[in-house]
């Protein structure tokens, strides 16, 4: 799966009216990846405990 680059994320956010720098977009992407990993791990743990 291809990762979204910070430049693309900043462009996408700006199209929605959210002005961010490339550095801020990179931080948002990093946070979202960590959150996604936590959610998947939590879901898998719930499945294992059934």
Coordinates of N, CA and C in Angstrom, one line a residue:
X1 N 0.9 -1.2 0.0 CA 0.0 0.0 0.0 C 0.9 1.2 0.0
X2 N 0.6 2.2 -0.9 CA 1.4 3.4 -1.0 C 1.0 4.4 0.2
X3 N 2.0 4.9 0.8 CA 1.8 5.9 1.8 C 1.6 7.3 1.2
X4 N 0.7 8.1 1.8 CA 0.5 9.4 1.4 C 1.6 10.3 1.8
X5 N 2.2 11.0 1.0 CA 3.3 11.9 1.3 C 2.8 13.2 1.9
X6 N 3.6 13.8 2.8 CA 3.1 15.0 3.5 C 2.7 16.2 2.5
X7 N 3.4 16.2 1.4 CA 3.0 17.3 0.4 C 1.6 17.1 -0.1
X8 N 1.3 15.8 -0.4 CA -0.1 15.4 -0.9 C -1.1 15.7 0.2
X9 N -0.8 15.3 1.4 CA -1.7 15.5 2.6 C -2.0 17.0 2.7
X10 N -0.9 17.9 2.7 CA -1.1 19.3 2.8 C -2.0 19.8 1.7
X11 N -1.8 19.3 0.5 CA -2.6 19.8 -0.6 C -4.1 19.4 -0.4
X12 N -4.3 18.1 0.0 CA -5.7 17.6 0.2 C -6.4 18.5 1.3
X13 N -5.6 18.8 2.4 CA -6.2 19.6 3.5 C -6.5 21.0 3.0
X14 N -5.6 21.6 2.2 CA -5.8 22.9 1.7 C -7.1 23.0 0.8
X15 N -7.3 21.9 0.1 CA -8.5 21.9 -0.8 C -9.8 21.9 0.1
X16 N -9.7 21.4 1.3 CA -10.8 21.4 2.2 C -10.9 22.7 3.1
X17 N -10.0 23.6 2.8 CA -10.0 24.9 3.6 C -9.1 24.8 4.9
X18 N -8.3 23.9 5.0 CA -7.4 23.7 6.2 C -6.0 24.0 5.8
X19 N -5.5 25.2 6.2 CA -4.1 25.6 5.8 C -3.1 25.0 6.8
X20 N -2.2 24.1 6.3 CA -1.2 23.5 7.1 C 0.1 23.5 6.3
X21 N 1.2 23.5 7.0 CA 2.5 23.4 6.4 C 2.8 21.9 6.1
X22 N 3.8 21.7 5.3 CA 4.2 20.3 5.0 C 4.6 19.6 6.3
X23 N 5.3 20.3 7.1 CA 5.7 19.7 8.4 C 4.5 19.4 9.3
X24 N 3.5 20.2 9.3 CA 2.3 19.9 10.1 C 1.6 18.7 9.5
X25 N 1.5 18.7 8.2 CA 0.9 17.5 7.5 C 1.6 16.3 7.8
X26 N 2.9 16.3 7.9 CA 3.7 15.1 8.3 C 3.4 14.7 9.7
X27 N 3.2 15.6 10.6 CA 2.9 15.3 12.0 C 1.5 14.7 12.0
X28 N 0.5 15.2 11.3 CA -0.8 14.6 11.2 C -0.8 13.2 10.7
X29 N 0.0 13.0 9.6 CA 0.1 11.6 9.1 C 0.7 10.7 10.1
X30 N 1.7 11.1 10.7 CA 2.3 10.2 11.8 C 1.4 9.9 12.9
X31 N 0.6 10.8 13.3 CA -0.4 10.6 14.4 C -1.5 9.6 13.9
X32 N -1.9 9.8 12.6 CA -3.0 9.0 12.1 C -2.5 7.5 11.9
X33 N -1.2 7.4 11.5 CA -0.7 6.0 11.4 C -0.6 5.3 12.7
X34 N -0.1 6.1 13.7 CA -0.1 5.5 15.1 C -1.4 5.1 15.6
X35 N -2.4 6.0 15.4 CA -3.8 5.7 15.8 C -4.4 4.5 15.1
X36 N -4.1 4.4 13.8 CA -4.6 3.3 13.0 C -4.0 2.0 13.6
X37 N -2.7 2.0 13.9 CA -2.0 0.8 14.4 C -2.6 0.4 15.8
X38 N -2.9 1.4 16.6 CA -3.5 1.1 17.9 C -4.9 0.5 17.7
X39 N -5.7 1.0 16.8 CA -7.1 0.6 16.6 C -7.0 -0.9 16.0
X40 N -6.2 -1.1 15.1 CA -6.1 -2.5 14.5 C -5.6 -3.5 15.6
X41 N -4.6 -3.1 16.4 CA -4.1 -4.0 17.5 C -5.3 -4.3 18.5
X42 N -6.0 -3.2 18.8 CA -7.1 -3.4 19.8 C -8.2 -4.3 19.2
X43 N -8.5 -4.2 18.0 CA -9.5 -5.0 17.3 C -9.0 -6.5 17.3
X44 N -7.8 -6.7 16.9 CA -7.2 -8.0 16.9 C -7.2 -8.7 18.2
X45 N -6.9 -7.9 19.2 CA -6.9 -8.4 20.6 C -8.3 -8.8 21.0
X46 N -9.3 -8.0 20.6 CA -10.7 -8.4 20.9 C -11.1 -9.7 20.2
X47 N -10.6 -9.9 19.0 CA -10.9 -11.1 18.3 C -10.2 -12.3 18.9
X48 N -9.0 -12.2 19.4 CA -8.3 -13.3 20.1 C -9.0 -13.7 21.4
X49 N -9.6 -12.7 22.1 CA -10.2 -13.0 23.4 C -11.6 -13.6 23.3
X50 N -12.1 -13.8 22.1 CA -13.5 -14.4 22.0 C -13.5 -15.8 22.3

